[in-house]
Structure formats: C-alpha cells, structure tokens
Amino acid sequence: MNDHTAAVGPYRAIFFDLDGTLLPLDVDEFMRDYFAALGAYVARFGVSPEAFMAGMKAGIKNMAAHDDGRPNDEAFWEGYFAHVDVDACDWGDELARFYDREFGLLGANVAPNPAAARAVETLAAKGYPLVLATMPMFPERAVRWRLEWAGIDPARFARITHFENSSSVKPKPAYFAESIAAAGLSGTDVLMVGNNTVEDLAACALGADAFLVTDHLLDPTGGFDASSVRSGTMEEFAAWVEKLPVCANPALGIGTGLVDAAARERVIAESRNAAPAAGEKRAEFSIDGIEG
C-alpha cells in the first residue's frame, strides 16, 4: 500500500465509485451483456437491433456531451428517441420492468469482494456519511442492483448518483460539484475512493483527497504516478479505514435529488482557491502504523 502521506482528513463525507471499486466487475464485459439483454427485451416491441444500438449510442453521447443543466436522463432520451420509435411501447413501464427483473440477472456470476462491504460498514459505524459517486448513466434501480451484487446495503449511502438526479458526468468537475453541494460541503471535506485515475481522481481538482483502489485499476491515459496519491487494494483500504477516527463533523441533510446549478458553480468557484498543493498535509490528525 502507498500511504502517500501520514496525514489525512478530517473528512466530513466519503465518496465511492462503484464499478471496479466496490464492485469487482469487468466493465466492458458487463456492458456487452447489458446491451444484449436490453436489446433483446425491446426487440419484442419491434425495435430492431440497429435502431436500438444507434439509440443507445446517441443517448450515451448526449449524456457525456451536454452541459445545459438538464438531468442526464432527459439528454439520454433525446438521443435515444432520435433513432427509436417513441410510441413502440410504454417506455416508462416497460423499462421499469426490465430493470426490476432482467437487469438483476446480469449479476448472477459477480463475485463480491467482502473487503468492500467491510470498509463501508466500518465507515458507517464511525459516522462518516457516504455518497455513491458512480457514473450517472443508469437509472437508480440499476445502480442499486449493482450495490446488491457487491454485497453492500444501498441504505448505507445518503446519496446515490444516477441519470435522473445528475446533470453532468465524470470526469467533469461539475459532476462531483453536484454531490459536494448536495452535502453542503467544500471539496476539501471529501475523500474520493475510486479505481480510475481520470474519472475518479477528477474530484481532486475540487480539493478532495483520494484513495486509489488498485484491484481493478484503470489508467486511461497511461503513465499515472500512483505514488502521487494514497493507493492500495480494497483489502488494504478496508484495513486503512479501520484506523480512521470517528467522524467529528459529519455532513448533515445530504440531498438526494437534482442540485441547483448555482450551488454547483459555487463549489467549483470555491475550489479554485481551496485545493491543497500536491503533497500538502491537509489534516489535524494522523494514522500511525500503516506501512507504505
């Protein structure tokens, strides 16, 4: 484990990525299975495979590109229905059925990492508010399913990001700023736990501290210096959080819905002057006895 610096926190909330962090998952394989299952489901309403894939690609592209303050689900459906017949079925009802039933079956072969649940339970017992900061391109039910596959109780999280309550995506600072604002915090109050050096560590641009989980490490640009942040396996992370003190000043009243754009922009503006310099100690307490 790379401890980076002995000083940590004090954190007022812990943000977690899901896929590859709490949930051991081959994302590419999962997405192939997901598209195949959803495509087969909508085919019963006369949607061709070509139209379905074109619609999914357009919807995902819209979510990634838009910056107009709309919820991501609105951006998705705009792209999707440019290729798929909006009147083919009652889309709200049918997709609710799909995510309640068929989607859950996709996790049949997922083997959870018990250390992830242990880390979550330890932090919750110590009073740390938890936010699931997962890529918000899925409905909430799909996100909750994936937490269940990981062996983690979704109720442990005060806020779960999904495509209805988010108006941006990783690695845009606006995505993280929404949840920071929903918690009534500044970026420096937060620890972000994730496995992607680009998508998850983007939270550091807002002043957040980070723990990079290395079991399923993703480094999209290549050559990331892991010694620049605290890092280790999920097992090592679970051991690390056992040494954290009780949360002294937890965030209260964390919002679960859409965040006002002005609140989001305030977080981004504040972060320009609040982010600590690289390697700067940002704590009033320390953890002893952790090997680097």
Coordinates of N, CA and C in Angstrom, one line a residue, residues 8-191:
V8 N -4.1 12.7 7.1 CA -5.4 12.5 6.3 C -6.5 13.3 7.0
G9 N -7.5 13.6 6.1 CA -8.8 14.2 6.6 C -8.5 15.6 7.2
P10 N -9.4 16.0 8.2 CA -10.5 15.2 8.7 C -11.7 15.3 7.7
Y11 N -12.2 14.2 7.3 CA -13.2 14.1 6.3 C -14.6 14.2 6.9
R12 N -15.5 14.9 6.2 CA -16.9 15.0 6.6 C -17.8 14.2 5.8
A13 N -17.3 13.5 4.7 CA -18.1 12.6 3.9 C -17.1 11.8 3.1
I14 N -17.5 10.6 2.7 CA -16.7 9.7 1.9 C -17.5 9.4 0.6
F15 N -16.9 9.7 -0.5 CA -17.5 9.4 -1.8 C -16.9 8.1 -2.4
F16 N -17.7 7.2 -2.9 CA -17.3 6.0 -3.5 C -17.7 5.9 -5.0
D17 N -16.7 5.4 -5.8 CA -17.1 4.9 -7.1 C -17.6 3.5 -6.9
L18 N -18.3 3.0 -7.9 CA -18.9 1.6 -7.8 C -18.2 0.6 -8.6
D19 N -18.3 0.6 -10.0 CA -17.8 -0.4 -10.8 C -16.2 -0.4 -10.8
G20 N -15.7 -1.6 -10.4 CA -14.2 -1.7 -10.3 C -13.7 -1.2 -9.0
T21 N -14.5 -0.6 -8.2 CA -14.1 -0.2 -6.9 C -14.8 -1.0 -5.8
L22 N -16.0 -0.7 -5.5 CA -16.8 -1.5 -4.6 C -17.2 -2.8 -5.2
L23 N -17.5 -2.8 -6.6 CA -18.0 -4.0 -7.3 C -16.9 -4.5 -8.2
P24 N -16.4 -5.7 -8.0 CA -15.4 -6.3 -8.9 C -16.1 -6.6 -10.2
L25 N -15.7 -5.9 -11.2 CA -16.5 -6.1 -12.5 C -15.6 -5.7 -13.7
D26 N -15.7 -6.6 -14.7 CA -15.1 -6.2 -16.0 C -16.1 -5.4 -16.7
V27 N -15.9 -4.1 -16.8 CA -16.9 -3.2 -17.2 C -17.3 -3.4 -18.7
D28 N -16.3 -3.7 -19.5 CA -16.6 -4.0 -21.0 C -17.4 -5.2 -21.1
E29 N -17.1 -6.3 -20.4 CA -17.9 -7.5 -20.5 C -19.4 -7.2 -20.0
F30 N -19.5 -6.5 -18.9 CA -20.8 -6.2 -18.3 C -21.6 -5.4 -19.3
M31 N -21.0 -4.4 -19.9 CA -21.7 -3.6 -20.9 C -22.2 -4.4 -22.1
R32 N -21.4 -5.3 -22.6 CA -21.9 -6.2 -23.7 C -23.1 -7.0 -23.2
D33 N -23.0 -7.5 -22.1 CA -24.1 -8.3 -21.6 C -25.4 -7.5 -21.4
Y34 N -25.2 -6.3 -20.8 CA -26.3 -5.4 -20.6 C -27.0 -5.0 -21.9
F35 N -26.2 -4.6 -22.9 CA -26.8 -4.2 -24.2 C -27.5 -5.3 -24.8
A36 N -26.9 -6.5 -24.7 CA -27.6 -7.7 -25.3 C -28.9 -8.0 -24.6
A37 N -29.0 -7.9 -23.3 CA -30.2 -8.1 -22.6 C -31.3 -7.1 -22.8
L38 N -30.9 -5.8 -22.8 CA -31.8 -4.7 -23.1 C -32.3 -4.8 -24.5
G39 N -31.4 -5.0 -25.4 CA -31.7 -5.1 -26.9 C -32.7 -6.2 -27.1
A40 N -32.5 -7.4 -26.5 CA -33.5 -8.5 -26.6 C -34.8 -8.1 -26.0
Y41 N -34.8 -7.4 -25.0 CA -36.1 -7.0 -24.3 C -36.9 -6.1 -25.2
V42 N -36.3 -5.0 -25.7 CA -37.0 -4.1 -26.5 C -37.4 -4.6 -27.9
A43 N -36.7 -5.7 -28.3 CA -37.0 -6.3 -29.7 C -38.4 -6.8 -29.7
R44 N -39.0 -7.2 -28.6 CA -40.4 -7.7 -28.5 C -41.4 -6.6 -28.9
F45 N -40.9 -5.3 -28.9 CA -41.8 -4.2 -29.3 C -41.5 -3.7 -30.7
G46 N -40.8 -4.5 -31.4 CA -40.5 -4.2 -32.8 C -39.3 -3.3 -33.0
V47 N -38.5 -3.1 -32.0 CA -37.3 -2.2 -32.1 C -36.1 -3.1 -32.7
S48 N -35.6 -2.7 -33.9 CA -34.6 -3.5 -34.5 C -33.3 -3.4 -33.7
P49 N -32.4 -4.3 -33.9 CA -31.0 -4.2 -33.2 C -30.3 -3.0 -33.7
E50 N -30.4 -2.6 -34.9 CA -29.7 -1.5 -35.5 C -30.2 -0.2 -34.9
A51 N -31.6 -0.1 -34.8 CA -32.2 1.1 -34.2 C -31.8 1.2 -32.7
F52 N -31.9 0.1 -32.0 CA -31.6 0.1 -30.6 C -30.2 0.6 -30.3
M53 N -29.2 0.0 -31.0 CA -27.8 0.4 -30.8 C -27.5 1.8 -31.2
A54 N -28.2 2.3 -32.3 CA -28.0 3.7 -32.7 C -28.6 4.6 -31.6
G55 N -29.7 4.2 -31.0 CA -30.3 5.0 -30.0 C -29.5 5.0 -28.7
M56 N -29.0 3.9 -28.3 CA -28.2 3.8 -27.1 C -26.9 4.7 -27.3
K57 N -26.3 4.5 -28.4 CA -25.0 5.3 -28.6 C -25.3 6.8 -28.6
A58 N -26.4 7.2 -29.3 CA -26.8 8.6 -29.3 C -27.1 9.1 -27.9
G59 N -27.8 8.3 -27.1 CA -28.2 8.7 -25.8 C -27.0 8.9 -24.9
I60 N -26.1 7.9 -24.9 CA -24.9 8.0 -24.1 C -24.0 9.1 -24.5
K61 N -23.9 9.4 -25.8 CA -23.1 10.5 -26.3 C -23.7 11.8 -25.8
N62 N -25.1 11.9 -25.8 CA -25.7 13.1 -25.3 C -25.4 13.4 -23.8
M63 N -25.5 12.3 -23.0 CA -25.2 12.4 -21.6 C -23.8 12.9 -21.4
A64 N -22.8 12.4 -22.1 CA -21.4 12.7 -22.0 C -21.1 14.2 -22.4
A65 N -21.9 14.6 -23.4 CA -21.5 15.9 -24.0 C -22.3 17.1 -23.5
H66 N -23.6 16.9 -23.1 CA -24.4 18.0 -22.8 C -23.9 18.8 -21.5
D67 N -24.1 20.1 -21.6 CA -23.7 20.9 -20.4 C -24.8 22.0 -20.3
D68 N -26.0 21.7 -20.4 CA -27.1 22.6 -20.3 C -28.0 22.6 -19.1
G69 N -27.5 21.8 -18.1 CA -28.2 21.8 -16.8 C -29.4 20.8 -16.8
R70 N -29.7 20.2 -17.9 CA -30.8 19.2 -17.9 C -30.3 17.9 -17.1
P71 N -31.2 17.2 -16.5 CA -30.9 15.9 -16.0 C -30.3 15.0 -17.1
N72 N -29.4 14.1 -16.8 CA -28.9 13.2 -17.8 C -29.9 12.4 -18.5
D73 N -31.0 12.0 -17.8 CA -32.0 11.1 -18.4 C -32.7 11.8 -19.5
E74 N -32.9 13.1 -19.4 CA -33.5 13.9 -20.5 C -32.6 13.9 -21.7
A75 N -31.3 14.1 -21.5 CA -30.3 14.1 -22.6 C -30.3 12.8 -23.2
F76 N -30.4 11.7 -22.4 CA -30.3 10.4 -23.0 C -31.5 10.1 -23.9
W77 N -32.7 10.4 -23.4 CA -33.9 10.0 -24.2 C -34.0 10.9 -25.4
E78 N -33.5 12.1 -25.4 CA -33.5 12.9 -26.6 C -32.7 12.2 -27.7
G79 N -31.5 11.6 -27.3 CA -30.7 10.9 -28.3 C -31.3 9.6 -28.7
Y80 N -31.8 8.9 -27.7 CA -32.4 7.6 -28.0 C -33.6 7.6 -28.9
F81 N -34.5 8.5 -28.7 CA -35.7 8.6 -29.5 C -35.5 9.3 -30.8
A82 N -34.3 9.7 -31.1 CA -33.9 10.2 -32.5 C -33.8 9.0 -33.4
H83 N -33.7 7.7 -32.8 CA -33.5 6.5 -33.6 C -34.5 5.4 -33.3
V84 N -35.2 5.5 -32.2 CA -36.2 4.5 -31.8 C -37.6 5.1 -31.7
D85 N -38.6 4.4 -32.1 CA -39.9 4.8 -32.1 C -40.4 5.1 -30.7
V86 N -40.8 6.3 -30.4 CA -41.2 6.7 -29.0 C -42.5 6.0 -28.7
D87 N -43.3 5.6 -29.7 CA -44.6 5.0 -29.5 C -44.6 3.5 -29.6
A88 N -43.4 2.9 -29.6 CA -43.3 1.4 -29.7 C -43.9 0.7 -28.5
C89 N -43.8 1.3 -27.4 CA -44.4 0.8 -26.1 C -44.5 1.9 -25.1
D90 N -45.0 1.5 -24.0 CA -45.0 2.4 -22.8 C -43.6 2.3 -22.2
W91 N -42.7 3.2 -22.6 CA -41.3 3.0 -22.3 C -41.0 3.1 -20.8
G92 N -41.7 4.0 -20.1 CA -41.5 4.1 -18.7 C -41.9 2.8 -17.9
D93 N -43.0 2.2 -18.2 CA -43.4 1.0 -17.6 C -42.6 -0.2 -18.0
E94 N -42.3 -0.3 -19.3 CA -41.5 -1.5 -19.7 C -40.1 -1.5 -19.2
L95 N -39.5 -0.3 -19.2 CA -38.1 -0.3 -18.7 C -38.0 -0.4 -17.2
A96 N -39.0 0.0 -16.5 CA -39.1 -0.3 -15.1 C -39.2 -1.8 -14.8
R97 N -39.9 -2.5 -15.7 CA -40.0 -4.0 -15.6 C -38.6 -4.6 -15.9
F98 N -38.0 -4.1 -16.9 CA -36.7 -4.6 -17.3 C -35.7 -4.5 -16.1
Y99 N -35.6 -3.3 -15.6 CA -34.6 -3.0 -14.5 C -35.0 -3.7 -13.2
D100 N -36.2 -4.0 -13.0 CA -36.6 -4.7 -11.8 C -36.3 -6.2 -11.9
R101 N -36.3 -6.8 -13.1 CA -36.2 -8.2 -13.3 C -34.9 -8.6 -14.1
E102 N -35.0 -8.4 -15.4 CA -33.9 -8.9 -16.2 C -32.5 -8.3 -15.9
F103 N -32.5 -7.0 -15.5 CA -31.2 -6.4 -15.2 C -30.5 -7.1 -14.0
G104 N -31.3 -7.5 -13.0 CA -30.8 -8.1 -11.8 C -30.1 -9.4 -12.1
L105 N -30.5 -10.1 -13.2 CA -29.9 -11.4 -13.5 C -28.5 -11.2 -14.1
L106 N -28.1 -10.1 -14.5 CA -26.8 -9.9 -15.0 C -25.7 -10.0 -14.0
G107 N -26.1 -9.9 -12.7 CA -25.1 -10.1 -11.6 C -25.0 -11.4 -11.1
A108 N -25.6 -12.4 -11.8 CA -25.6 -13.8 -11.2 C -24.2 -14.3 -11.0
N109 N -23.2 -14.0 -11.9 CA -21.9 -14.5 -11.7 C -20.9 -13.6 -11.1
V110 N -21.3 -12.4 -10.6 CA -20.4 -11.5 -10.0 C -20.0 -12.0 -8.6
A111 N -18.8 -12.0 -8.3 CA -18.3 -12.5 -7.0 C -17.8 -11.2 -6.2
P112 N -18.6 -10.9 -5.2 CA -18.3 -9.7 -4.4 C -16.9 -9.8 -3.7
N113 N -16.3 -8.7 -3.4 CA -15.1 -8.6 -2.5 C -15.6 -8.3 -1.1
P114 N -15.5 -9.2 -0.2 CA -16.0 -8.9 1.2 C -15.4 -7.6 1.8
A115 N -14.2 -7.3 1.4 CA -13.5 -6.1 1.9 C -14.2 -4.9 1.6
A116 N -15.0 -4.8 0.5 CA -15.7 -3.6 0.2 C -16.8 -3.4 1.1
A117 N -17.6 -4.4 1.4 CA -18.7 -4.3 2.4 C -18.1 -4.0 3.8
R118 N -17.0 -4.6 4.1 CA -16.4 -4.3 5.4 C -16.0 -2.8 5.6
A119 N -15.4 -2.3 4.5 CA -15.0 -0.9 4.5 C -16.2 0.0 4.7
V120 N -17.3 -0.3 3.9 CA -18.5 0.6 4.0 C -19.1 0.5 5.4
E121 N -19.2 -0.7 6.0 CA -19.8 -0.9 7.3 C -18.9 -0.2 8.3
T122 N -17.6 -0.2 8.2 CA -16.7 0.4 9.2 C -16.9 1.9 9.2
L123 N -16.9 2.5 8.0 CA -17.1 3.9 7.8 C -18.5 4.4 8.4
A124 N -19.5 3.6 8.0 CA -20.8 3.9 8.5 C -20.9 3.9 10.0
A125 N -20.3 2.9 10.6 CA -20.3 2.8 12.1 C -19.5 3.9 12.8
K126 N -18.5 4.5 12.1 CA -17.8 5.6 12.6 C -18.4 6.9 12.3
G127 N -19.6 6.9 11.7 CA -20.4 8.1 11.5 C -20.0 8.9 10.2
Y128 N -19.3 8.3 9.3 CA -19.0 9.0 8.1 C -20.2 8.9 7.1
P129 N -20.7 10.1 6.7 CA -21.8 10.0 5.6 C -21.1 9.5 4.3
L130 N -21.9 8.6 3.6 CA -21.4 8.0 2.4 C -22.2 8.5 1.2
V131 N -21.5 8.8 0.1 CA -22.1 9.1 -1.2 C -21.6 8.2 -2.2
L132 N -22.5 7.6 -3.0 CA -22.1 6.7 -4.1 C -22.0 7.6 -5.3
A133 N -20.7 7.9 -5.7 CA -20.4 8.8 -6.8 C -20.1 7.9 -8.0
T134 N -21.1 7.2 -8.5 CA -20.9 6.4 -9.7 C -21.3 7.1 -10.9
M135 N -20.7 6.7 -12.1 CA -21.0 7.3 -13.3 C -22.6 7.3 -13.5
P136 N -23.2 8.5 -13.6 CA -24.6 8.6 -13.6 C -25.3 8.5 -15.0
M137 N -25.1 7.3 -15.6 CA -25.7 7.0 -16.9 C -26.7 5.8 -16.8
F138 N -27.1 5.5 -15.6 CA -28.0 4.4 -15.4 C -29.2 4.9 -14.5
P139 N -30.4 4.3 -14.7 CA -31.4 4.6 -13.7 C -31.0 4.1 -12.3
E140 N -31.7 4.7 -11.3 CA -31.4 4.4 -9.9 C -31.5 2.9 -9.6
R141 N -32.5 2.2 -10.2 CA -32.7 0.8 -9.9 C -31.5 0.0 -10.3
A142 N -30.9 0.4 -11.4 CA -29.8 -0.4 -11.9 C -28.6 -0.2 -11.0
V143 N -28.4 1.0 -10.5 CA -27.3 1.3 -9.5 C -27.5 0.5 -8.3
R144 N -28.7 0.5 -7.7 CA -29.0 -0.3 -6.5 C -28.7 -1.8 -6.7
W145 N -29.1 -2.3 -7.9 CA -28.8 -3.7 -8.2 C -27.3 -3.9 -8.0
R146 N -26.5 -3.1 -8.6 CA -25.1 -3.3 -8.6 C -24.5 -3.2 -7.2
L147 N -25.0 -2.4 -6.3 CA -24.6 -2.4 -4.9 C -25.0 -3.7 -4.3
E148 N -26.1 -4.3 -4.6 CA -26.5 -5.5 -4.0 C -25.6 -6.7 -4.5
W149 N -25.2 -6.6 -5.8 CA -24.2 -7.6 -6.3 C -22.9 -7.5 -5.5
A150 N -22.6 -6.3 -5.1 CA -21.3 -6.1 -4.3 C -21.5 -6.5 -2.9
G151 N -22.7 -7.0 -2.5 CA -22.9 -7.3 -1.1 C -23.0 -6.2 -0.1
I152 N -23.5 -5.0 -0.7 CA -23.5 -3.8 0.1 C -24.9 -3.3 0.2
D153 N -25.3 -2.9 1.3 CA -26.7 -2.3 1.6 C -26.8 -0.9 1.0
P154 N -27.6 -0.7 0.0 CA -27.7 0.7 -0.6 C -28.2 1.7 0.4
A155 N -28.8 1.3 1.5 CA -29.3 2.2 2.5 C -28.1 2.9 3.3
R156 N -26.9 2.3 3.1 CA -25.7 2.9 3.8 C -25.4 4.3 3.1
F157 N -25.9 4.6 1.9 CA -25.5 5.8 1.2 C -26.6 6.8 1.3
A158 N -26.1 8.0 1.8 CA -27.0 9.2 1.9 C -27.4 9.7 0.5
R159 N -26.6 9.5 -0.5 CA -26.9 10.0 -1.8 C -26.3 9.0 -2.8
I160 N -27.0 8.6 -3.8 CA -26.6 7.7 -4.9 C -26.8 8.5 -6.2
T161 N -25.8 8.7 -7.0 CA -25.9 9.4 -8.2 C -26.4 8.4 -9.3
H162 N -27.3 8.9 -10.1 CA -27.9 8.2 -11.2 C -28.3 9.2 -12.3
F163 N -28.9 8.7 -13.4 CA -29.1 9.6 -14.5 C -30.3 10.5 -14.3
E164 N -31.2 10.3 -13.3 CA -32.2 11.2 -13.0 C -31.8 12.4 -12.1
N165 N -30.9 12.2 -11.2 CA -30.5 13.2 -10.3 C -29.2 13.9 -10.6
S166 N -28.6 13.7 -11.7 CA -27.3 14.3 -12.1 C -27.5 15.0 -13.5
S167 N -26.7 16.1 -13.6 CA -26.8 16.8 -14.9 C -25.4 16.9 -15.5
S168 N -24.5 16.1 -15.1 CA -23.1 16.0 -15.6 C -22.6 14.6 -15.4
V169 N -21.4 14.3 -15.9 CA -20.8 13.0 -15.8 C -19.3 13.2 -15.5
K170 N -18.7 12.1 -15.0 CA -17.3 12.0 -14.8 C -16.6 12.1 -16.2
P171 N -15.4 12.7 -16.2 CA -14.7 13.3 -15.2 C -14.9 14.9 -15.0
K172 N -16.0 15.4 -15.4 CA -16.2 16.8 -15.4 C -16.3 17.2 -13.9
P173 N -15.7 18.3 -13.5 CA -15.8 18.8 -12.2 C -17.2 19.1 -11.7
A174 N -18.1 19.5 -12.7 CA -19.5 19.7 -12.4 C -20.1 18.5 -11.8
Y175 N -19.8 17.3 -12.2 CA -20.4 16.1 -11.7 C -20.1 16.0 -10.2
F176 N -18.8 16.1 -9.8 CA -18.5 16.0 -8.4 C -19.0 17.2 -7.6
A177 N -19.0 18.4 -8.2 CA -19.5 19.6 -7.5 C -21.0 19.4 -7.1
E178 N -21.8 18.7 -7.9 CA -23.2 18.5 -7.6 C -23.3 17.8 -6.2
S179 N -22.6 16.7 -6.1 CA -22.7 15.9 -4.8 C -22.1 16.6 -3.6
I180 N -21.0 17.4 -3.9 CA -20.4 18.2 -2.8 C -21.4 19.2 -2.4
A181 N -22.1 19.9 -3.3 CA -23.1 20.9 -3.0 C -24.3 20.2 -2.3
A182 N -24.7 19.1 -2.7 CA -25.8 18.4 -2.1 C -25.5 18.0 -0.6
A183 N -24.2 17.9 -0.3 CA -23.9 17.6 1.1 C -23.6 18.8 1.9
G184 N -23.6 20.0 1.2 CA -23.3 21.2 1.9 C -21.9 21.4 2.3
L185 N -21.0 20.8 1.5 CA -19.6 20.8 1.8 C -18.7 21.6 0.8
S186 N -17.4 21.6 1.2 CA -16.4 22.1 0.2 C -15.7 20.8 -0.2
G187 N -15.0 20.9 -1.3 CA -14.3 19.7 -1.8 C -13.2 19.2 -0.8
T188 N -12.6 20.1 0.0 CA -11.6 19.6 0.9 C -12.2 18.8 2.1
D189 N -13.5 18.7 2.2 CA -14.1 17.9 3.2 C -14.3 16.5 2.8
V190 N -13.9 16.1 1.6 CA -14.3 14.9 1.0 C -13.1 14.0 0.7
L191 N -13.3 12.7 0.9 CA -12.4 11.6 0.4 C -13.1 10.9 -0.7

